[in-house]
Short mmCIF file of C-alpha atoms in Angstrom, two decimals:
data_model
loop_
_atom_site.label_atom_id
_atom_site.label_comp_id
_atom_site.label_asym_id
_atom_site.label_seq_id
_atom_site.Cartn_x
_atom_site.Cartn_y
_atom_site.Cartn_z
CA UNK A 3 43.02 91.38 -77.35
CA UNK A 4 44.96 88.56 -75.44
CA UNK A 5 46.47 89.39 -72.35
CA UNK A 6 49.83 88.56 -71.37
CA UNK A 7 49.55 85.64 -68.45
CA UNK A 8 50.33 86.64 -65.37
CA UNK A 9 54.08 86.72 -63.61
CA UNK A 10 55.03 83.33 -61.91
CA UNK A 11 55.38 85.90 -58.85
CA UNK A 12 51.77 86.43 -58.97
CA UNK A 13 50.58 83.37 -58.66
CA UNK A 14 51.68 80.57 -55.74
CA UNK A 15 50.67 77.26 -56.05
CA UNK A 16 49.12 76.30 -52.13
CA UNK A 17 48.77 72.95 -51.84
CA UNK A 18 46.70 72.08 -48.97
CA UNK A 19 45.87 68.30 -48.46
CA UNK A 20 42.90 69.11 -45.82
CA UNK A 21 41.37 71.74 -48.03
CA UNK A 22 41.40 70.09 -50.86
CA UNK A 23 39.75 66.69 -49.27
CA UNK A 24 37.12 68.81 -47.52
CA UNK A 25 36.33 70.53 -51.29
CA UNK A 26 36.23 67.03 -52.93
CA UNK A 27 33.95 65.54 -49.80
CA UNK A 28 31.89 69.08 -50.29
CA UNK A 29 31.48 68.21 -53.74
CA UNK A 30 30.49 64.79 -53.19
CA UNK A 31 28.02 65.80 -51.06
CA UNK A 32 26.21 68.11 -53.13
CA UNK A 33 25.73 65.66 -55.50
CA UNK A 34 24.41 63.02 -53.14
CA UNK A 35 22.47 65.61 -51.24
CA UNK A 36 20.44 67.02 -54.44
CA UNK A 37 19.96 63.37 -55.73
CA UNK A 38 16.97 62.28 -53.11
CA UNK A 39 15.13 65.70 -54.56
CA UNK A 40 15.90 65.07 -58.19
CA UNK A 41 14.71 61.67 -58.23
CA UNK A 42 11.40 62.09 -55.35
CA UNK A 43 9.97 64.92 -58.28
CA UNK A 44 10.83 62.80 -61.02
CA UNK A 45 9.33 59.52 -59.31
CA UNK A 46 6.20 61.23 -58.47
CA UNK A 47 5.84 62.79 -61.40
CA UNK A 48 4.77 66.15 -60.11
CA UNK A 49 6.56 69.05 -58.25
CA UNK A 50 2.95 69.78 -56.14
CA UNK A 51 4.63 71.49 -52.60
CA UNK A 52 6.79 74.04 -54.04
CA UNK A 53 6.84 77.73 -54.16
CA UNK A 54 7.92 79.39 -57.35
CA UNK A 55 9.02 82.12 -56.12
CA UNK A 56 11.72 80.19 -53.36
CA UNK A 57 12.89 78.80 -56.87
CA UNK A 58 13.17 82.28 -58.02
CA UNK A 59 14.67 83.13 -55.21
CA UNK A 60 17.31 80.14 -54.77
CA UNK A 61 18.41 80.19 -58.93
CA UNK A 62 19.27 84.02 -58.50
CA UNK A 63 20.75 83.51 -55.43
CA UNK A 64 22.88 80.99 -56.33
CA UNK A 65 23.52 83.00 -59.52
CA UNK A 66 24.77 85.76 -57.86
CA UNK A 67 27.16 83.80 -55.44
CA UNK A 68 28.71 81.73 -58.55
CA UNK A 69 29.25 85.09 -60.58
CA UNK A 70 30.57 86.71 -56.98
CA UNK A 71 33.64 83.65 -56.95
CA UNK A 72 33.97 84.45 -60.30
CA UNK A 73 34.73 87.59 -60.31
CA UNK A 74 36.97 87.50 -56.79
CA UNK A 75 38.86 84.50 -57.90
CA UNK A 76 39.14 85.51 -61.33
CA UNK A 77 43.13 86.31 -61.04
CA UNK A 78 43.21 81.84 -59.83
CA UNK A 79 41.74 81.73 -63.71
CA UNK A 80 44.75 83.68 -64.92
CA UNK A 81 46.92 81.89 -63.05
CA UNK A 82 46.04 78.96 -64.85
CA UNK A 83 47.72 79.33 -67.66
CA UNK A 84 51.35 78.90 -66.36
CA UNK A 85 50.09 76.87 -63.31
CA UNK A 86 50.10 72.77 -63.54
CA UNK A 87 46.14 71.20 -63.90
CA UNK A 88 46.18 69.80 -60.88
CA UNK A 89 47.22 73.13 -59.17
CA UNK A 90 44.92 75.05 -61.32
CA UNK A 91 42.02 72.00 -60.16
CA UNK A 92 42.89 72.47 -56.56
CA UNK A 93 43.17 76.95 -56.62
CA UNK A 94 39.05 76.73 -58.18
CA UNK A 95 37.75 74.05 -56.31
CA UNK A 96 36.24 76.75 -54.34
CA UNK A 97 34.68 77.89 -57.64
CA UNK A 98 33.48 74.67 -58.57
CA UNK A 99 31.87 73.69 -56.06
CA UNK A 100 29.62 77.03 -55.61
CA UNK A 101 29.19 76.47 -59.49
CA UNK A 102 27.69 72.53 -59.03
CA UNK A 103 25.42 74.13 -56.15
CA UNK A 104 23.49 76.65 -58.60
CA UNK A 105 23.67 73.54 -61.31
CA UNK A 106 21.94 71.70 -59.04
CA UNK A 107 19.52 74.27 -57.63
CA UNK A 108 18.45 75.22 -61.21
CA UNK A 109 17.88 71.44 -61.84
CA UNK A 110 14.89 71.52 -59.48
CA UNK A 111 13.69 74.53 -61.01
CA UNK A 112 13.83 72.61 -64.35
CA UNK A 113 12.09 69.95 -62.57
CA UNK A 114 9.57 71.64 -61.29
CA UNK A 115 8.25 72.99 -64.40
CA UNK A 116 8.66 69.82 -66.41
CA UNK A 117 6.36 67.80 -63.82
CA UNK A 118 4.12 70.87 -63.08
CA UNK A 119 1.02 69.17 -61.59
CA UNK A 120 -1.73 68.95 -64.63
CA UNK A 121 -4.42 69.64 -62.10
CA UNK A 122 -2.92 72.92 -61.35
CA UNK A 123 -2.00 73.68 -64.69
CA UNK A 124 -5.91 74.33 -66.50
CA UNK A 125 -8.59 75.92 -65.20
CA UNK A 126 -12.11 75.32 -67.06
CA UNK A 127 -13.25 78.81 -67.51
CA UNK A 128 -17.24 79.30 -67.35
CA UNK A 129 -18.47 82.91 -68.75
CA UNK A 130 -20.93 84.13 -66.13
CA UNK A 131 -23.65 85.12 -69.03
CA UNK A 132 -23.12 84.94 -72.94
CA UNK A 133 -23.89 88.86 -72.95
CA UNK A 134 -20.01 89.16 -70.24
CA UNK A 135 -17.96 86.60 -71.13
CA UNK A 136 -15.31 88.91 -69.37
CA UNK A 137 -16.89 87.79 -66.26
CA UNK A 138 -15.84 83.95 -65.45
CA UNK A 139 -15.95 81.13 -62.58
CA UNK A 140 -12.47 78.92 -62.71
CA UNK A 141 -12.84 75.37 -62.49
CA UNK A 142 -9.06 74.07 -61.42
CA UNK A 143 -8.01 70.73 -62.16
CA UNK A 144 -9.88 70.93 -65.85
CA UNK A 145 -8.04 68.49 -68.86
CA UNK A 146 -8.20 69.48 -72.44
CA UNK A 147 -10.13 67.67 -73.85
CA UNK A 148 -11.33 68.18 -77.73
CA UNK A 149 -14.73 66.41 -77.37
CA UNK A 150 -16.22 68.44 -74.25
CA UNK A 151 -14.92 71.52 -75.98
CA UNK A 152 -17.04 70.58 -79.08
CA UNK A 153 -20.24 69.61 -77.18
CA UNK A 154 -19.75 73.18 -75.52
CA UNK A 155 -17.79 75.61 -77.86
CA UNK A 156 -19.83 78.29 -76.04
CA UNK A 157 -20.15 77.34 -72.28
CA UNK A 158 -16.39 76.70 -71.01
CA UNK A 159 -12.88 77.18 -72.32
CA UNK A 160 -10.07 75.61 -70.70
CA UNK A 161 -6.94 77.90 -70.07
CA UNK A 162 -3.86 78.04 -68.19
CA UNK A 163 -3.82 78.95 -64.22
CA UNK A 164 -2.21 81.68 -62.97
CA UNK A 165 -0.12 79.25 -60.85
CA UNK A 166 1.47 77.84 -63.80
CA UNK A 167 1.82 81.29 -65.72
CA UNK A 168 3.49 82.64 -62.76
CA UNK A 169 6.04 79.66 -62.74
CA UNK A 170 6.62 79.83 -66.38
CA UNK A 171 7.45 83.88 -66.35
CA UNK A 172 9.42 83.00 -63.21
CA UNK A 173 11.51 81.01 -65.11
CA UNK A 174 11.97 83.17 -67.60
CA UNK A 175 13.45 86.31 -65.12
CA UNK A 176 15.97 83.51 -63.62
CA UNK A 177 17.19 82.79 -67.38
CA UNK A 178 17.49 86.53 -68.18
CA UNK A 179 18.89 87.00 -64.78
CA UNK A 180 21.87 84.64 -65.20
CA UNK A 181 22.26 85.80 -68.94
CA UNK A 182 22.72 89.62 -68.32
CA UNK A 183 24.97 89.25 -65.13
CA UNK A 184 26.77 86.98 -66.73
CA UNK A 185 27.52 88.88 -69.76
CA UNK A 186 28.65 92.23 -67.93
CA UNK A 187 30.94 90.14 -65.52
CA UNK A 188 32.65 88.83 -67.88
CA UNK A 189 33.15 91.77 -70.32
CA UNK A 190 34.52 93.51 -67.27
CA UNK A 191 36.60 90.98 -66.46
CA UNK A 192 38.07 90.87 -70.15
CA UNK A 193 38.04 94.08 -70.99
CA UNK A 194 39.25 95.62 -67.93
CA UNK A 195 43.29 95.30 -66.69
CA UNK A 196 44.31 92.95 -64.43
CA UNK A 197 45.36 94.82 -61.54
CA UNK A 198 45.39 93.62 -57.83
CA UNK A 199 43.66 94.27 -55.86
CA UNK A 200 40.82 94.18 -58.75
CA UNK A 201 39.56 97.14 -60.91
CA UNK A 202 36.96 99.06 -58.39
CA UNK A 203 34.30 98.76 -60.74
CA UNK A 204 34.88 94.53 -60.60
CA UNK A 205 35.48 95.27 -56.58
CA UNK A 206 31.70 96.91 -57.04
CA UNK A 207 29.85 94.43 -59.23
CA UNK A 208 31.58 91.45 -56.75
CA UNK A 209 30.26 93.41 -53.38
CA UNK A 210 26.82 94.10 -55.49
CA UNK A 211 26.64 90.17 -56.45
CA UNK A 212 27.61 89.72 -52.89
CA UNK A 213 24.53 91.41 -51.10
CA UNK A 214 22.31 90.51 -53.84
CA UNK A 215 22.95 86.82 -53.11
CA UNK A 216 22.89 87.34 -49.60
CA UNK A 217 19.45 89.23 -49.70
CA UNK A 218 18.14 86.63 -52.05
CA UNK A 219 18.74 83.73 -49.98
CA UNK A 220 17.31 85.48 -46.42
CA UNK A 221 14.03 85.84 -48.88
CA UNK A 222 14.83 82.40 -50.10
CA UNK A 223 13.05 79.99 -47.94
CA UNK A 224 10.64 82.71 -46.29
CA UNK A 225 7.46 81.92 -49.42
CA UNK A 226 8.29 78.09 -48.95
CA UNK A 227 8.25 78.10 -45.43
CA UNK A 228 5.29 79.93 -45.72
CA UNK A 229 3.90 77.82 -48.67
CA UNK A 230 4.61 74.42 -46.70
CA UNK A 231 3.23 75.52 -43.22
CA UNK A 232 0.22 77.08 -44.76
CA UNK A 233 -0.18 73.63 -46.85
CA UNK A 234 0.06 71.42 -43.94
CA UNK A 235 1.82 68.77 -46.08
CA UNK A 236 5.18 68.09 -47.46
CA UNK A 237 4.51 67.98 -50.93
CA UNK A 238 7.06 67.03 -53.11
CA UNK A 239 10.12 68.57 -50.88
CA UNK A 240 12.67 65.72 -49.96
CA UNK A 241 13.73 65.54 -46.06
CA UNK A 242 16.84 63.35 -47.45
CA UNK A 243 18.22 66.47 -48.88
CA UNK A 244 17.37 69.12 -46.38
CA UNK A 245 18.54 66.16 -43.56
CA UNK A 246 21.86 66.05 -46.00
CA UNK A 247 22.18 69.85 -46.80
CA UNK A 248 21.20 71.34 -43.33
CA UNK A 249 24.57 70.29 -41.73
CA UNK A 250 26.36 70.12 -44.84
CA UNK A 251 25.91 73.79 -45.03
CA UNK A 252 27.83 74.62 -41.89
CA UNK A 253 30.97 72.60 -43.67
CA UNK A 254 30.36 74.40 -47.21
CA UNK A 255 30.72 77.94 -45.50
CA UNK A 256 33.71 76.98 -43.24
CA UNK A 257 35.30 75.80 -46.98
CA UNK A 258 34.62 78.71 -48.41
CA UNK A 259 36.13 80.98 -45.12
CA UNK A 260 40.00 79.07 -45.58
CA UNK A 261 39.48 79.99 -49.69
CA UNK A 262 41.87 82.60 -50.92
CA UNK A 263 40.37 85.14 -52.98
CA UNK A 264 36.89 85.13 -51.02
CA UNK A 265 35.58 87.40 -48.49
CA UNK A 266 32.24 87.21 -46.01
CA UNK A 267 30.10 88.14 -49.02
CA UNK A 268 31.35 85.19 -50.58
CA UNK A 269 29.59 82.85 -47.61
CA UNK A 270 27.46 84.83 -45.76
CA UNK A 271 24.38 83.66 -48.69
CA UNK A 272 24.77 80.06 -48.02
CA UNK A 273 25.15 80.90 -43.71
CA UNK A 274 22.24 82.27 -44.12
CA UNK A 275 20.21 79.42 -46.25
CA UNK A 276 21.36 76.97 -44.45
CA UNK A 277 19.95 78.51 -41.09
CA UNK A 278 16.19 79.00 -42.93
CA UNK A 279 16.48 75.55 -44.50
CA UNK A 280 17.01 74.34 -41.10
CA UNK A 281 13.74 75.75 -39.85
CA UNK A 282 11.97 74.47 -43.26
CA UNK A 283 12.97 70.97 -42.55
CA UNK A 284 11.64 71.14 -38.89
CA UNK A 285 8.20 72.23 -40.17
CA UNK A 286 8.25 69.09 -42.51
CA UNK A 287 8.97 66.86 -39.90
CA UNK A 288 6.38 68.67 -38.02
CA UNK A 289 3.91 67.88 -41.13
CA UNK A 290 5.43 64.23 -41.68
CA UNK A 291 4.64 63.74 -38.40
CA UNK A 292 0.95 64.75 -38.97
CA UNK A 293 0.24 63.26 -42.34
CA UNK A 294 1.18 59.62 -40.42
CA UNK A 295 -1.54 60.41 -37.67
CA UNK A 296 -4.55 61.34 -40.50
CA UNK A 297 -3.40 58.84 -42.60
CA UNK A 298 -2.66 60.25 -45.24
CA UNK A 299 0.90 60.83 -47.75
CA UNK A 300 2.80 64.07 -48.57
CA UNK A 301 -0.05 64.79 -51.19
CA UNK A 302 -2.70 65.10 -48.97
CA UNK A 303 -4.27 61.61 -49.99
CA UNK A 304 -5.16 58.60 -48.17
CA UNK A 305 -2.45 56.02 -47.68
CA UNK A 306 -3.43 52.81 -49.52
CA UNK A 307 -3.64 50.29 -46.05
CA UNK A 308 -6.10 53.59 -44.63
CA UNK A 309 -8.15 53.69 -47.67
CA UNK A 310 -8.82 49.79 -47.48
CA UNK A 311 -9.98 49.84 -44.20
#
């Protein structure tokens, strides 16, 4: 059933020229802030350095901020519909630009499995005795290869690590994640009257989505921080975009603070990531710092001049 749109009463059109630049520059800067990360995984050719489960983390976080807009600025998508498009552009910025963060975000994850290191990925696996083949010695950094598994059918069998089955089932939870919540926000949203302030059970689901995010991104950064300091290297992490995104956070919560129809658990999530991502990109720096005195890259192998001499 089609609901009537909304009384002209209900819906004002603010037009706020400093707002609406700082969205658009917001905007802008995601992009260019994600870019140096997109294209430093892709380059390399391997996503060696991350932690699967700060990806976890970050896409449901992310998620759960996107679907929490949603839901509290769901009456601006009403409004809509007797609104101009460049009022109706201007009310969801606010929207939008949360949305192009968890685009972004989820890009990485996507990136990360596509360029999964292959020396991570297989482990030869060695049966202790021919009597126990339950019992077996991983050899990481194995290939498949079809002519040393005929020479010995019976003495190794290459498989997948637990490090990449972890990352694959990983990525699974953040696509069922994202699928369910999005399909009960949006049946509530339908099915439910329009009434403001919302329905208690969206007022619930927006406050749950809320703390969710909020939790999510305080656990966030805490396995890659751990991950990176315990690795001693940078890995495949970009200091462009954490250089970019550190103080661009501190602008992207003050944006979404002046939004109508948002609330501290709206902004509190990215407040908080943009504090641990702070502390993430001083460890790098730390381990940039480091890698330059050993003479070696963000891999953990000699530089090319260091290896010559």
């Amino acid at each position: 059933m089609i609901k009537p749109p909304p009384e002209a009463s209900q819906c004002q059109s603010n037009h706020d020229v400093p707002t609406l630049l700082l969205s658009l520059l917001l905007c802008t800067g995601l992009i260019i802030s994600y870019l140096p990360q997109h294209i430093r995984i892709i380059s390399a050719k391997s996503s060696e350095g991350f932690s699967p489960w700060y990806l976890l983390l970050g896409a449901t976080s992310s998620a759960s901020g996107m679907l929490n807009i949603l839901i509290m600025q769901w009456p601006l998508f009403r409004c809509c519909r007797i609104l101009s498009a460049g009022s109706c552009f201007e009310s969801l910025l606010g929207f939008l630009q949360v949305t192009l963060q968890w685009l972004l975000f989820t890009i990485i994850l996507v990136l990360y499995l596509i360029y999964f290191p292959k020396h991570l990925k297989y482990q030869r696996v060695i049966p202790v005795s021919s009597s126990d083949s339950s019992l077996a010695e991983p050899n990481y950094g194995a290939v498949q290869d079809q002519e040393d598994r005929e020479e010995e059918p019976n003495k190794a069998k290459v498989t997948t690590t637990p490090e990449w089955r972890l990352a694959v089932t990983l990525g699974i939870v953040v696509a069922l994640h994202l699928g369910l919540l999005l399909l009960i926000s949006l049946a509530l949203l339908v099915y439910l009257p329009p009434t403001v302030p919302p329905h208690p059970l969206l007022r619930l689901l927006a406050t749950f989505l809320g703390l969710s995010a909020t939790i999510l991104a305080v656990l966030q950064y805490a396995p890659q921080i751990h991950k990176t300091y315990k690795a001693r290297l940078v890995g495949a992490l970009s200091l462009g975009t954490m250089a970019i995104q550190v103080p661009g956070s501190v602008l992207f919560v003050l944006s979404l603070v002046f939004r109508p129809g948002t609330n501290w658990t709206s902004w509190l999530a990215y407040a908080v990531t943009g504090a641990m991502q702070g502390a993430l990109l001083v460890i790098c720096l730390l381990w940039k710092r480091r890698q330059k005195a050993l003479g070696i890259d963000d891999f953990g192998k000699p530089l090319v001049d260091t290896a010559r001499e």
